[in-house]
Coordinates of C-alpha atoms in Angstrom, one line a residue:
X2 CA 22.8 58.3 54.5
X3 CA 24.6 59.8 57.5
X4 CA 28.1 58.9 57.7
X5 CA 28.8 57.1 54.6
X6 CA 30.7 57.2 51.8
X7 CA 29.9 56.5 48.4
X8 CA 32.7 55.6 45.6
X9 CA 32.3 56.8 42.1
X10 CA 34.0 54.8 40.1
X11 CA 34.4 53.3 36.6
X12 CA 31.9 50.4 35.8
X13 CA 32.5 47.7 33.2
X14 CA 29.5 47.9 30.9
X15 CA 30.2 45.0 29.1
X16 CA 32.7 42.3 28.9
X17 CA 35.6 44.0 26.4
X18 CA 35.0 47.3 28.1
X19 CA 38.4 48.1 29.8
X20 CA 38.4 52.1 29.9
X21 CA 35.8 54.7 29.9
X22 CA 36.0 58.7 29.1
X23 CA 34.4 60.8 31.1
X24 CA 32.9 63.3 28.6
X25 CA 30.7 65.6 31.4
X26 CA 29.7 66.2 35.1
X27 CA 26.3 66.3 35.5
X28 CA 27.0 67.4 39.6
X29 CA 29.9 70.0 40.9
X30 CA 31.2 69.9 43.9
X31 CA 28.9 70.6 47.0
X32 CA 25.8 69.5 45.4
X33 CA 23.3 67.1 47.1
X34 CA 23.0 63.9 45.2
X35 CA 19.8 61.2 45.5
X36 CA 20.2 57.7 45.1
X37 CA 20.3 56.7 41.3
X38 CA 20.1 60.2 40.6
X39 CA 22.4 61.1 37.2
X40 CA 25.9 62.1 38.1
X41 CA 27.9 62.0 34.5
X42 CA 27.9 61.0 31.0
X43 CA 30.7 57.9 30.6
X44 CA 31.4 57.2 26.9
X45 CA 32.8 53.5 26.4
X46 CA 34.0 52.0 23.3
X47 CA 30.3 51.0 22.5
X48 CA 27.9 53.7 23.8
X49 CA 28.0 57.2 25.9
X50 CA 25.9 56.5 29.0
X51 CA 24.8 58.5 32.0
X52 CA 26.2 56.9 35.3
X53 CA 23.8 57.1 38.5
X54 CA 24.4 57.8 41.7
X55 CA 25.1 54.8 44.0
X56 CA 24.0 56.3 47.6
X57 CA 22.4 59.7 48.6
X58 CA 24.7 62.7 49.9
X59 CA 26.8 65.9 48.7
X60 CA 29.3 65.5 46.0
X61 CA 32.6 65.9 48.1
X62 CA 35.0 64.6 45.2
X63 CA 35.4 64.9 41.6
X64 CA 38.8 63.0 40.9
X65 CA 38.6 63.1 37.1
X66 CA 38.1 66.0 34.5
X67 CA 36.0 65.9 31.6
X68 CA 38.0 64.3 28.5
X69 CA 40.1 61.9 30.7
X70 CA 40.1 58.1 29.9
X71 CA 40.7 55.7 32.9
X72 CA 40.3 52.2 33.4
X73 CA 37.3 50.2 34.8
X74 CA 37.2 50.7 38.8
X75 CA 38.9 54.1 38.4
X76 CA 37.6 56.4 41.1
X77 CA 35.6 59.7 39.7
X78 CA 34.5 60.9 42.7
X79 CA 33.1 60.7 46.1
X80 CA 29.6 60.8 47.6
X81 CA 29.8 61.5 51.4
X82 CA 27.6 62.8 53.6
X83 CA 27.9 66.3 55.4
X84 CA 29.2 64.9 58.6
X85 CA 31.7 63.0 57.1
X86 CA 35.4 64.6 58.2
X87 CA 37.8 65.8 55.0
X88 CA 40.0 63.8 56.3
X89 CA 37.7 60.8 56.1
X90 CA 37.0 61.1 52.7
X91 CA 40.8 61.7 51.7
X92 CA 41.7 58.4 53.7
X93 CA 39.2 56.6 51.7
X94 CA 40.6 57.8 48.3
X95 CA 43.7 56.5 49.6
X96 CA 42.7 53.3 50.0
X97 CA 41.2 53.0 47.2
X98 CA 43.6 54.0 45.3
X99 CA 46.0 51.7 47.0
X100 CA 43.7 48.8 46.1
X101 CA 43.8 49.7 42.5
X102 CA 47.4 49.6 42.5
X103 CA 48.0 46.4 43.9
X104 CA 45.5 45.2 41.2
X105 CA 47.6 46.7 38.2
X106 CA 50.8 45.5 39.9
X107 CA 53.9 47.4 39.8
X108 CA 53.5 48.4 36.7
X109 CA 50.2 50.2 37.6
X110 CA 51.4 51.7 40.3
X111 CA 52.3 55.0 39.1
X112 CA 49.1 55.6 37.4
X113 CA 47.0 54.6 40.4
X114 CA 49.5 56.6 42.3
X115 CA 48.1 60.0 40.5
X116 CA 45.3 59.3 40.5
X117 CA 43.7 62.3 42.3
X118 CA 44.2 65.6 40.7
X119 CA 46.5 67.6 42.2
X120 CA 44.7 71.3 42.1
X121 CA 47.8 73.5 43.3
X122 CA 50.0 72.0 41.0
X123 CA 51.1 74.7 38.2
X124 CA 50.9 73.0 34.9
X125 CA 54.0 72.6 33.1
X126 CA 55.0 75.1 30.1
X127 CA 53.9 74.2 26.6
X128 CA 56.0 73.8 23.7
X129 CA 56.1 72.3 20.1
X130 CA 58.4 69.2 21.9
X131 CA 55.7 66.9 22.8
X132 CA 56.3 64.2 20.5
X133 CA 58.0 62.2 23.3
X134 CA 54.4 62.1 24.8
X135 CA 53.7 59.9 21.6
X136 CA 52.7 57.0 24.5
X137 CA 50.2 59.0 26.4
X138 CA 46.6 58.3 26.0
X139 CA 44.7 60.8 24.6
X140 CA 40.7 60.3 24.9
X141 CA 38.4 60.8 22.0
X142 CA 37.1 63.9 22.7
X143 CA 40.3 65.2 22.8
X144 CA 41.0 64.0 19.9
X145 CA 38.0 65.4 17.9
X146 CA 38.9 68.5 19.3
X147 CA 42.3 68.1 17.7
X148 CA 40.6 67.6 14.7
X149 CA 38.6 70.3 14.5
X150 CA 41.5 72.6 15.4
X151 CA 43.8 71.0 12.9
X152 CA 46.1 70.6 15.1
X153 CA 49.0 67.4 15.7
X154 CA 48.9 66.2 19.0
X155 CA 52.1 65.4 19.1
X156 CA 53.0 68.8 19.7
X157 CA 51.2 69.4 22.7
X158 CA 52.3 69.8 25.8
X159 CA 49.9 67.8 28.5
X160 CA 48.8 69.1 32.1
X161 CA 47.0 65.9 33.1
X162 CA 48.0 63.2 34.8
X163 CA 51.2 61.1 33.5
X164 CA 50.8 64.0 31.5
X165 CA 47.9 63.3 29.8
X166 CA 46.8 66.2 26.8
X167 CA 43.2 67.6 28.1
X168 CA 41.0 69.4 26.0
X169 CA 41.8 73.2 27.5
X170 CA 45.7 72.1 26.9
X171 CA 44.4 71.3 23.3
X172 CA 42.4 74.6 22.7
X173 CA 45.1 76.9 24.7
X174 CA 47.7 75.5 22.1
X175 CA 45.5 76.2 19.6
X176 CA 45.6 79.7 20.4
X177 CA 49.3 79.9 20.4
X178 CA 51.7 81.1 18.0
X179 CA 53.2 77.2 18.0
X180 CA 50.1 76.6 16.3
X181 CA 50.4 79.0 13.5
X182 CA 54.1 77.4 12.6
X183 CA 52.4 74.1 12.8
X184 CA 50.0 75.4 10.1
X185 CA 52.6 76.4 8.0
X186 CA 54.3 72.5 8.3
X187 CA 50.3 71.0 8.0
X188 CA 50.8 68.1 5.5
X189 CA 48.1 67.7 2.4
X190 CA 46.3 65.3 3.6
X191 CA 43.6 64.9 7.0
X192 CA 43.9 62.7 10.1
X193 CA 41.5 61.3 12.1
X194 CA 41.9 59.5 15.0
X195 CA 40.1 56.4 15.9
X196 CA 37.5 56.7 18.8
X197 CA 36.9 54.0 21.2
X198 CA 34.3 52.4 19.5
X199 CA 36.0 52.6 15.9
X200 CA 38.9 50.9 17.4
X201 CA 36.5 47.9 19.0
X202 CA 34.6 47.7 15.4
X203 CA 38.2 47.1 13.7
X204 CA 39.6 45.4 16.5
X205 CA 36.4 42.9 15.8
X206 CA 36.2 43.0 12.3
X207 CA 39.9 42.2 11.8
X208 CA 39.5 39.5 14.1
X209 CA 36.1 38.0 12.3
X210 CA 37.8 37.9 9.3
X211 CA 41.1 36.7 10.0
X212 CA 39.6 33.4 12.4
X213 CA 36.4 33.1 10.7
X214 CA 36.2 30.9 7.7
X215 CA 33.3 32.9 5.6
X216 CA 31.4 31.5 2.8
X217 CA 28.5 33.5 1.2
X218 CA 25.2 32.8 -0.9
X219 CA 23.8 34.9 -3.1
X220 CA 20.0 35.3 -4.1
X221 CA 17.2 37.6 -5.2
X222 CA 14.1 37.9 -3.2
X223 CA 11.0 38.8 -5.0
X224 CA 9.4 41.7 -3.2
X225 CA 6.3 42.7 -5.2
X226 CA 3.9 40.8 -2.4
X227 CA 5.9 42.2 0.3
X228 CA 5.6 45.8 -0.9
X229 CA 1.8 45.3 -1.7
X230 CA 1.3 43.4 2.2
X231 CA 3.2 46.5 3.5
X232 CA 1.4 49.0 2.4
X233 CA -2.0 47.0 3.4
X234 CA -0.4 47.0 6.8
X235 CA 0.5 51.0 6.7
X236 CA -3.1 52.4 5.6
X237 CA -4.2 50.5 9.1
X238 CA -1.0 51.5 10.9
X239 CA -2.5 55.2 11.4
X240 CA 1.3 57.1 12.4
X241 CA 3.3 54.5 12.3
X242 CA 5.2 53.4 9.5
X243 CA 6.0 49.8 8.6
X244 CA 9.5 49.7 6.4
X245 CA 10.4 47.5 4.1
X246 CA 13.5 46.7 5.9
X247 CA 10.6 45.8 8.9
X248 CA 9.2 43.2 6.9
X249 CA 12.3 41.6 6.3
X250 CA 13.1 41.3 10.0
X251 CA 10.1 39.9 10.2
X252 CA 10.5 37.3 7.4
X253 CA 14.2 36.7 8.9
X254 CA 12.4 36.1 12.0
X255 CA 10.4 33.0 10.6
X256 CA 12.6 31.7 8.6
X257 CA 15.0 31.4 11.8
X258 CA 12.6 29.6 13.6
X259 CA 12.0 27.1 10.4
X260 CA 15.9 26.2 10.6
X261 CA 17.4 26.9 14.1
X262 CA 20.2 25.2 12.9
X263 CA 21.9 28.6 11.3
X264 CA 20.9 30.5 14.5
X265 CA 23.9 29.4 16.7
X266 CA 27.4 30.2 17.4
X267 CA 31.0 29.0 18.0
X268 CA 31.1 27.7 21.4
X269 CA 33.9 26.9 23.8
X270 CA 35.5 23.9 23.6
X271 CA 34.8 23.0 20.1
X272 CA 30.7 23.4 20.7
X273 CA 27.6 24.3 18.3
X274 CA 25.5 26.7 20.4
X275 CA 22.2 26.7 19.0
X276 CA 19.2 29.0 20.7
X277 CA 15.9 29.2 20.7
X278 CA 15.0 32.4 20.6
X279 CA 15.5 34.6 17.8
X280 CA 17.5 38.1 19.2
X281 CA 18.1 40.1 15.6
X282 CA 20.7 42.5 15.5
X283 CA 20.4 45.4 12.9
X284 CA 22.7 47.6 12.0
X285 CA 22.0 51.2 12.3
X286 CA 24.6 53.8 10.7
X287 CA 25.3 56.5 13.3
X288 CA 27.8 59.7 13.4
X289 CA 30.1 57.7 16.0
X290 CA 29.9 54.2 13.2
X291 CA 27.6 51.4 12.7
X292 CA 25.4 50.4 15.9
X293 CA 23.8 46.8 16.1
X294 CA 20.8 47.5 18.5
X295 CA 19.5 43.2 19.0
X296 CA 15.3 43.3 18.2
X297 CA 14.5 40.8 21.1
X298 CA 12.4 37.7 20.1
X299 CA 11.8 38.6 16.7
X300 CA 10.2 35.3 16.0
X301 CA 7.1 36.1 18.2
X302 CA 6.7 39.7 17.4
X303 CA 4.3 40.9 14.8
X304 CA 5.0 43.3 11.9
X305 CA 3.9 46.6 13.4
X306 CA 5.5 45.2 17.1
X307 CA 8.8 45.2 15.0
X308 CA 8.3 48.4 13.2
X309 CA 7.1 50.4 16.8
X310 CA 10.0 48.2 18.3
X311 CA 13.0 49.3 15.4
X312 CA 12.1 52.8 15.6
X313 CA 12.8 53.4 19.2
X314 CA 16.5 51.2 18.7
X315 CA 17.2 53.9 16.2
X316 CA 16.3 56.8 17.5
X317 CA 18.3 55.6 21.0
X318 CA 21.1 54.1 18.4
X319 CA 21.4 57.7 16.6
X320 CA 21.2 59.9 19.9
X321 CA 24.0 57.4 22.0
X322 CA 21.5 56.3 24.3
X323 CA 21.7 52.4 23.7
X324 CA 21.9 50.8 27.1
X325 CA 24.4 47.3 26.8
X326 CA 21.2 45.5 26.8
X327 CA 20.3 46.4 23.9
X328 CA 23.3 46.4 21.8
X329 CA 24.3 42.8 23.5
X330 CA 23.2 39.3 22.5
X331 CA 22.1 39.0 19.2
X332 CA 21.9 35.9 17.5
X333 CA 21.9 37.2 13.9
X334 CA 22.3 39.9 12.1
X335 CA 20.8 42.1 9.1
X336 CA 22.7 44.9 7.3
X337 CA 20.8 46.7 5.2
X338 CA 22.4 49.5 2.4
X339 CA 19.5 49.6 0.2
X340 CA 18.4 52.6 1.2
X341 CA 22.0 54.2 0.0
X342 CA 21.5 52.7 -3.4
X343 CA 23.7 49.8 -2.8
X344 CA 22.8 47.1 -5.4
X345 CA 25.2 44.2 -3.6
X346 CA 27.7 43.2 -0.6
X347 CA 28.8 40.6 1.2
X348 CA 29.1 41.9 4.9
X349 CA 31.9 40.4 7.5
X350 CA 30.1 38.1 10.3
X351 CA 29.5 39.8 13.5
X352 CA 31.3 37.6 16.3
X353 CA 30.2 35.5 17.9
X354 CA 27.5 35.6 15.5
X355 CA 27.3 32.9 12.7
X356 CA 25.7 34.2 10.0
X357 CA 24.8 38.3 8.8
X358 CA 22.5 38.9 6.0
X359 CA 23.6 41.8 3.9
X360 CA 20.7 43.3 1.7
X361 CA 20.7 45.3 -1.2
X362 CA 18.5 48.2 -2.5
X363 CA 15.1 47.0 -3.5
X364 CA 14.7 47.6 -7.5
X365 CA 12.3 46.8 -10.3
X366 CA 13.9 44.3 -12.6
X367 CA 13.4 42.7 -16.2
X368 CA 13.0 38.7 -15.1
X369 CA 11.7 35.7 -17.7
X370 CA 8.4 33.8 -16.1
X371 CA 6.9 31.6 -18.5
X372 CA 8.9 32.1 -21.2
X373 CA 7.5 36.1 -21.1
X374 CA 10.0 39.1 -20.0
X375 CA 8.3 41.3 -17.6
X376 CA 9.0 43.9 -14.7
X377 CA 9.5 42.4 -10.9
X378 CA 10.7 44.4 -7.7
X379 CA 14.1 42.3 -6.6
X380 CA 16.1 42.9 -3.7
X381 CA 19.6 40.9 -3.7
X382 CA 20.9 39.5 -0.2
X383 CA 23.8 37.8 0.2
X384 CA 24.3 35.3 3.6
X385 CA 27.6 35.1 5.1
X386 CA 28.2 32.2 7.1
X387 CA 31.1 30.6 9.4
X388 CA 31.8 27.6 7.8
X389 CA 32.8 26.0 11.1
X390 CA 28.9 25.6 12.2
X391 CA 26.8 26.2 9.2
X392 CA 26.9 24.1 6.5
X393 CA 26.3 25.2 2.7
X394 CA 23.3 22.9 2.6
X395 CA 22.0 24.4 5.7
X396 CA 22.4 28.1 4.2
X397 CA 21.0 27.0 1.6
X398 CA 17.8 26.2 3.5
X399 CA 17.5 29.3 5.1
X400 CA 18.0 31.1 1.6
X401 CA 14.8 29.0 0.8
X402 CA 12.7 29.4 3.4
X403 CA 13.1 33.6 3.6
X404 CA 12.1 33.7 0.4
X405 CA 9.2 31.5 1.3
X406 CA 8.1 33.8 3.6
X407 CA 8.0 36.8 1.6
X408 CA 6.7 35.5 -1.4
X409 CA 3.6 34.0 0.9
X410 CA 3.0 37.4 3.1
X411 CA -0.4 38.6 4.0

């Protein structure tokens, strides 16, 4: 629209997000931008996601480079129209700025204060003394670039703001005779950093296991009916396939419903949450760590609705596309190694979460019926439970009434 201006800025997509990295422009400068067309790709701690364009005009501003990690409401750029003054736009950046300073308080001050880049600037010389900068934050793909290079970051000199290390200032180093010497001095050993998303899944899992009081209960499920219902279900399925690890969503689904009392959470001030729908998360192992896309109302969905349902969250999981939707919410979760030839685990409870159901590799087994030894299919799952809201008894109950469900499918 004539006249206005448009702020691009860092969103919070989710409550613990606090920072986001800017990992490409999908605009330059001088480009006509639509209304909720795509402007960037923002990687968070959870998920890389495109942002959209707020309001319709010419890209007039980009305030952050690709590899850069600011905080939510950080400005990236402005959207103006063409009749908008320079010296309009540059006030509002101002502004803006100020605003984020006086939220960060003195202390943020500086950080808001350089904000914009500052183009005629030269870059300061590199050197091998940049272990000082050991309080700089360096963004992930930085840091993979690092990686790949070989190279310690604590010898590099940054151009970016506060002197934060970009990736050029990484891959010009690189190219340097410091970096041969640094070669030379390379200890025997590897490290890699921790990207956003590895540091949330520690930060949570040290947290779930330190507060949480876990107990777990272990059982085999019999899984010669559910193999024999599944592959009913797959010669009528034409291309899609129904998994096994399908079927047990399903059966999780049911047996959820049959004893709501395991499907809550911790609430605030002392509380038992309890739902009524049945959100399933399911863990889905991805290059960037494990990704717990939530399978909405699982309890009301059929077997092929959850197979046609899973493959999508996977295929989105795998290629970063996960909206916060869809990785938000769950009630419950599955974990599922059987495919890697995992016989057993116990898995940690994801928070606020009161239970996760870790599941072993399905196997044929000698078992005693009757008094006779003969060959079953077995799959192993143990339940982990917070103690604070789940009884054993009620665990217990849940135990029984999965392996109700499968042993009576079809």
């Amino acid at each position: 629209m004539s006249g206005a201006i448009h702020a691009i800025a860092v969103p919070k997509w989710g409550i613990e997000m606090i920072e986001g990295t800017l990992n490409a422009w999908r605009k330059d400068v001088g480009d006509d931008v639509a209304l909720g067309e795509a402007l960037l790709e923002l990687e968070s701690d959870k998920i890389v996601n495109t942002l959209e364009a707020g309001g319709s005009g010419v890209l007039r501003r980009q305030l952050a480079a690709p590899g850069q990690t600011l905080e939510v409401g950080a400005l990236l750029g402005i959207i103006a129209g063409e009749d908008v003054e320079d010296a309009e736009v540059e006030s509002f950046i101002a502004k803006w700025q100020a605003a984020e300073a006086a939220k960060a308080g003195p202390a943020g001050a500086k950080q808001v204060e350089s904000a914009a880049p500052k183009p005629e600037a030269a870059p300061p010389a590199r050197s091998n003394a940049g272990a000082a900068q050991g309080n700089v934050r360096v963004s992930p793909v930085v840091r993979r670039r690092a990686a790949e290079l070989g190279l310690d970051l604590s010898q590099v000199r940054g151009s970016g703001r506060g002197g934060r290390i970009t990736k050029e200032d990484v891959e010009e180093f690189g190219q340097s005779s410091d970096s041969e010497v640094l070669a030379a001095q390379a200890p025997s050993y590897d490290e890699q950093p921790l990207s956003g998303m590895r540091r949330t899944i520690a930060r949570r899992m040290q947290g779930a296991k330190q507060d949480i009081p876990h107990f777990y209960l272990t059982i085999d499920l019999p899984l010669d009916g559910l193999n024999a219902h599944r592959a009913r279900l797959n010669e009528e399925a034409g291309a899609l396939r129904v998994s096994v690890n399908d079927l047990l969503i399903w059966c999780i689904g049911q047996a959820l419903k049959a004893v709501p009392e395991i499907n809550v959470q911790y609430g605030e001030n002392d509380t038992i949450r309890q739902f009524r729908h049945v959100d399933i998360s399911v863990g889905v192992a991805t290059e960037r760590g494990l990704i717990t896309p939530v399978l909405r109302s699982a309890h009301c969905k059929s077997a092929l609705e959850i197979a046609s349902d899973m493959a999508v969250l996977a295929q989105k999981a795998r290629a970063g596309k996960l909206s916060m939707d869809e990785i938000e919410g769950g009630t419950f979760t599955l974990s599922n190694l059987g495919m890697m030839d995992v016989r057993e685990f116990a898995a940690i409870i994801n928070p606020p979460q009161a239970a996760i159901l870790a599941a072993g590799k399905s196997e044929q087994r000698v078992v005693i019926e009757d008094g006779e030894m003969c060959v079953r299919t077995r799959m192993t799952v143990t339940l982990s439970c917070d103690h604070r809201v789940v009884d054993g008894a009620v665990a217990a109950k849940f135990l029984q009434s999965l392996t109700h469900q499968i042993a009576n499918l079809g």
